[in-house]
Short mmCIF file of C-alpha atoms in Angstrom, two decimals:
data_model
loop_
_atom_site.label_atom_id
_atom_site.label_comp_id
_atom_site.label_asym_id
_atom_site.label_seq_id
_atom_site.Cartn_x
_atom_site.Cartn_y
_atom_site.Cartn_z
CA UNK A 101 15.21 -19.16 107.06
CA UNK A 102 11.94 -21.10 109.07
CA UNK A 103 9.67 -19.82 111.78
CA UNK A 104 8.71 -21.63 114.67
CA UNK A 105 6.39 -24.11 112.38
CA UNK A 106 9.08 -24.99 110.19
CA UNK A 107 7.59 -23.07 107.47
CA UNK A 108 10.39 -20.89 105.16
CA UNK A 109 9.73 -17.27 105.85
CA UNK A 110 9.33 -15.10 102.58
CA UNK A 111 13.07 -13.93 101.41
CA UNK A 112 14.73 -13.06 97.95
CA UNK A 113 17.13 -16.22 99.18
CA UNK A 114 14.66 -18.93 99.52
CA UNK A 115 12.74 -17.67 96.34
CA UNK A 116 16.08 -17.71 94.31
CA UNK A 117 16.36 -21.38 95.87
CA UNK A 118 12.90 -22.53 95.14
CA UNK A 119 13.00 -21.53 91.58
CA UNK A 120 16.06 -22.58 91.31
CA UNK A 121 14.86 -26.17 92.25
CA UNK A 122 12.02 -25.93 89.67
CA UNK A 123 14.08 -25.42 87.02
CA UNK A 124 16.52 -27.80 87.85
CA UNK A 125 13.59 -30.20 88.32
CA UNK A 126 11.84 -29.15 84.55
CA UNK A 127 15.83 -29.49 83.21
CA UNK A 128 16.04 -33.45 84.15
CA UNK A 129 12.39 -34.01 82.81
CA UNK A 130 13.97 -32.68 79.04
CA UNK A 131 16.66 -35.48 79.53
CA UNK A 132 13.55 -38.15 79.71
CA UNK A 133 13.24 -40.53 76.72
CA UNK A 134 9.85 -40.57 75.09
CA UNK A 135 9.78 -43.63 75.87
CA UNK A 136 10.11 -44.52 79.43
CA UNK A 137 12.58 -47.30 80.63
CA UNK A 138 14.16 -47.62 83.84
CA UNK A 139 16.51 -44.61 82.62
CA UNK A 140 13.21 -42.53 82.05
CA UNK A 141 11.72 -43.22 85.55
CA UNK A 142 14.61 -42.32 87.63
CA UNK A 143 14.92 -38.99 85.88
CA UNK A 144 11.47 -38.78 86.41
CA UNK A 145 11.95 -39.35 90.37
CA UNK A 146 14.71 -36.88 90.87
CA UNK A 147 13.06 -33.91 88.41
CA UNK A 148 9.49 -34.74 90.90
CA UNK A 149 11.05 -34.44 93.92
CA UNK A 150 13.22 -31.13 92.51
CA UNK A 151 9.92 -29.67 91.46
CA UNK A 152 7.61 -30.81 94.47
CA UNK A 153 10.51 -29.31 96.88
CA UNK A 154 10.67 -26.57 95.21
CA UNK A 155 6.74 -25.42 94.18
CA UNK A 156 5.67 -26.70 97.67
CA UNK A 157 8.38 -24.99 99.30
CA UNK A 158 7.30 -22.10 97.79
CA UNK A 159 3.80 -22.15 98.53
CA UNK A 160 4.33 -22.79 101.82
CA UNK A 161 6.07 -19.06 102.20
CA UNK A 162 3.32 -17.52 101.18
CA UNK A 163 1.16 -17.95 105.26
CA UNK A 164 3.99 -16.50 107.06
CA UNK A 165 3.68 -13.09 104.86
CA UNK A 166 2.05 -10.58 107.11
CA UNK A 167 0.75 -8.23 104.67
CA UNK A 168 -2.44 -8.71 103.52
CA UNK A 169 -2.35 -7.25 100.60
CA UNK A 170 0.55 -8.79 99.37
CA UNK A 171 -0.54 -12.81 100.73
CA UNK A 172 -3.37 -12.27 98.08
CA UNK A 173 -1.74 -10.86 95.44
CA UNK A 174 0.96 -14.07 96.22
CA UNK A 175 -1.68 -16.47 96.13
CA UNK A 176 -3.53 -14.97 93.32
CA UNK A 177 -0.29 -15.43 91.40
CA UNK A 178 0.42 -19.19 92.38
CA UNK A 179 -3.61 -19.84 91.70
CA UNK A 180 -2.99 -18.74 88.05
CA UNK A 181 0.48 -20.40 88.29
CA UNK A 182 -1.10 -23.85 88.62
CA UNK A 183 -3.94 -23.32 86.07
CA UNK A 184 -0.57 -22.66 83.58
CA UNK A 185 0.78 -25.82 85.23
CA UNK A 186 -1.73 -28.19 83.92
CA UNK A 187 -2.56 -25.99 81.23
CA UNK A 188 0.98 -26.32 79.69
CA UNK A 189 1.02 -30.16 80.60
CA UNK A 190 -2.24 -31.26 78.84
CA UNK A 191 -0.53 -29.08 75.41
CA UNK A 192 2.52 -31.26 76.05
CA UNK A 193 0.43 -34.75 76.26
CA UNK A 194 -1.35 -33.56 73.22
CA UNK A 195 1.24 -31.97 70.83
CA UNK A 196 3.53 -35.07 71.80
CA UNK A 197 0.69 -37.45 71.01
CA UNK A 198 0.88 -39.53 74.00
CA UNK A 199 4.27 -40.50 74.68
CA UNK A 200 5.16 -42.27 78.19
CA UNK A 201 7.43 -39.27 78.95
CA UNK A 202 4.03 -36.95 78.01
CA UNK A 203 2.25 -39.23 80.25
CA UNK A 204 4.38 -39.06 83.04
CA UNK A 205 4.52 -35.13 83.04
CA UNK A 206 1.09 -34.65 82.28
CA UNK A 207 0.42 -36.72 85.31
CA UNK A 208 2.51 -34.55 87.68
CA UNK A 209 1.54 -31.17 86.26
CA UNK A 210 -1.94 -32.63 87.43
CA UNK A 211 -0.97 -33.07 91.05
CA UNK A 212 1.30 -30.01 91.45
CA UNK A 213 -1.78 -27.56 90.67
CA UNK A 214 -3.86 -29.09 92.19
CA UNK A 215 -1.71 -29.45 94.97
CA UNK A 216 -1.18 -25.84 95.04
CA UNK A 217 -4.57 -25.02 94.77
CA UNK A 218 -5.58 -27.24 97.66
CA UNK A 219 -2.81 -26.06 99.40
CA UNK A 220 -3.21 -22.47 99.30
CA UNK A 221 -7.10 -22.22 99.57
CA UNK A 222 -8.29 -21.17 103.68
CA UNK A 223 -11.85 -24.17 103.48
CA UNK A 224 -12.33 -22.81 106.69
CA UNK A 225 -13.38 -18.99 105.75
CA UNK A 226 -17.27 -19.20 104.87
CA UNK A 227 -16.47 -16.26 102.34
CA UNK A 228 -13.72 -18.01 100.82
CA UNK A 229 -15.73 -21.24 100.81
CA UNK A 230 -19.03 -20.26 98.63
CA UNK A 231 -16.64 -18.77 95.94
CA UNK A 232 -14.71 -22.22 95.75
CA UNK A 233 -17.96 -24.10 95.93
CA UNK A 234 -18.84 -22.00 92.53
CA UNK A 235 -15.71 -21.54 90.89
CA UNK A 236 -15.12 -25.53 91.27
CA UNK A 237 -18.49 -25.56 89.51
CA UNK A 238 -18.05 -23.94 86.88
CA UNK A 239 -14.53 -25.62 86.52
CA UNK A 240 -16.18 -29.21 86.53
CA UNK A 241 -18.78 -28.63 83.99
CA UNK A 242 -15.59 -26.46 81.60
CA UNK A 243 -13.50 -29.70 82.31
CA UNK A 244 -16.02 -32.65 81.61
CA UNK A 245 -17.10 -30.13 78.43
CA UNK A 246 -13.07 -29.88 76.52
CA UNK A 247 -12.77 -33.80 77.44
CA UNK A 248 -16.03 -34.70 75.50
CA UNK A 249 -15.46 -31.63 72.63
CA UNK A 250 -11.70 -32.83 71.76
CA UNK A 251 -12.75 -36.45 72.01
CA UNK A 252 -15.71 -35.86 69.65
CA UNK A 253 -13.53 -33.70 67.43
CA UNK A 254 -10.39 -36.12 67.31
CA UNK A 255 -12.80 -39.45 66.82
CA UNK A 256 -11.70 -41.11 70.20
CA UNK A 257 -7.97 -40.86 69.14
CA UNK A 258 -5.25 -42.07 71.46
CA UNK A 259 -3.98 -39.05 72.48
CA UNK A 260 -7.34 -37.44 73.30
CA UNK A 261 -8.40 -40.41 74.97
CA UNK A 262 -5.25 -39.56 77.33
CA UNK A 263 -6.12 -35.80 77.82
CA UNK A 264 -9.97 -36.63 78.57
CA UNK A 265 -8.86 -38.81 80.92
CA UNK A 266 -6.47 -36.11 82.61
CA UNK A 267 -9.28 -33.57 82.62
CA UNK A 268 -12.37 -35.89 83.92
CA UNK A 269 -9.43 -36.80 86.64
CA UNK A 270 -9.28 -33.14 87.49
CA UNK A 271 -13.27 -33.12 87.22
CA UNK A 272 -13.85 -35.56 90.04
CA UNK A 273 -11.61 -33.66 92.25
CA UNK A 274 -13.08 -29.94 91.44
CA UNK A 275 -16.59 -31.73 91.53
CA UNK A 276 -16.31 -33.60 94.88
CA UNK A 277 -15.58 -29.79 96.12
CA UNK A 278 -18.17 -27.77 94.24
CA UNK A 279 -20.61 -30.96 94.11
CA UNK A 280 -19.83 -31.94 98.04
CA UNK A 281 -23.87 -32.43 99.77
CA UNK A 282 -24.06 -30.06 102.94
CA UNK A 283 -24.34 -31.98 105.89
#
């Protein structure tokens, strides 16, 4: 079902189908070679857009719930849904030691949370907005600080290099919010 914006309204039905597009999407990205060919990046395509659908779909429910109570505990549970997002695809980059398929996934994991985050956050409530401003902080300094510490500890190896690199991504974009000058 949509409202008048377009927007699905909340409903055991559309959740079954959004999760049910997620895992359909994370089911084609196990069918990936490690190495990606032509073969790897269409699976790639189809298992993004089954997850983006799917996730964004699902985010999106989550302003048309009226309760209160219930929006935050929603969004509360997508927040820590996206920190497991990129949390799970920086341990697949690393444990797979930097394969083009661990690339690829690592790379979307990075946009879907922060997608969600971004997504979900209100940047116009001043309350809101000063505990973003800090927790992006303290996020940016955490980030920059496991890119340098598993470099340092791993000697620069490939795979690390690949995982800083993910994480000082994810830096700029926390930082340009908690870092942003006041105008």
């Amino acid at each position: 079902m949509e409202n008048s914006n377009n927007r699905p309204t909340f409903s055991i039905k559309e959740l079954i189908i959004c999760s049910a597009l997620i895992v359909c999407g994370c089911i084609v990205f196990g069918f990936m070679p490690d190495e990606m060919g032509i073969l790897g990046w269409v699976l790639f395509a189809i298992g993004t857009f089954l997850n983006i659908v799917g996730i964004f779909r699902l985010a999106a429910m989550v302003p048309g719930i009226e309760n209160e109570e219930v929006k935050k505990i929603i969004s509360i549970t997508v927040l820590i849904a996206a920190v497991f997002i990129q949390f799970f695809g920086l341990r697949y980059l690393y444990y797979s030691r930097g394969t083009g398929k661990a690339i690829a996934i690592t790379t979307l994991t990075l946009c879907t949370s922060l997608g969600l985050i971004l997504y979900l956050i209100d940047f116009d409530d001043e309350k809101m907005k000063k505990k973003i401003v800090i927790a992006c902080r303290i996020i940016t300094v955490f980030l920059v600080a496991i890119a340098i510490f598993l470099n340092v500890r791993d000697n620069f190896a490939r795979v690390t290099i690949y995982v800083g690199t993910i994480l000082l991504i994810e830096a700029v974009v926390t930082g340009k919010i908690g870092f942003a000058r006041k105008k």
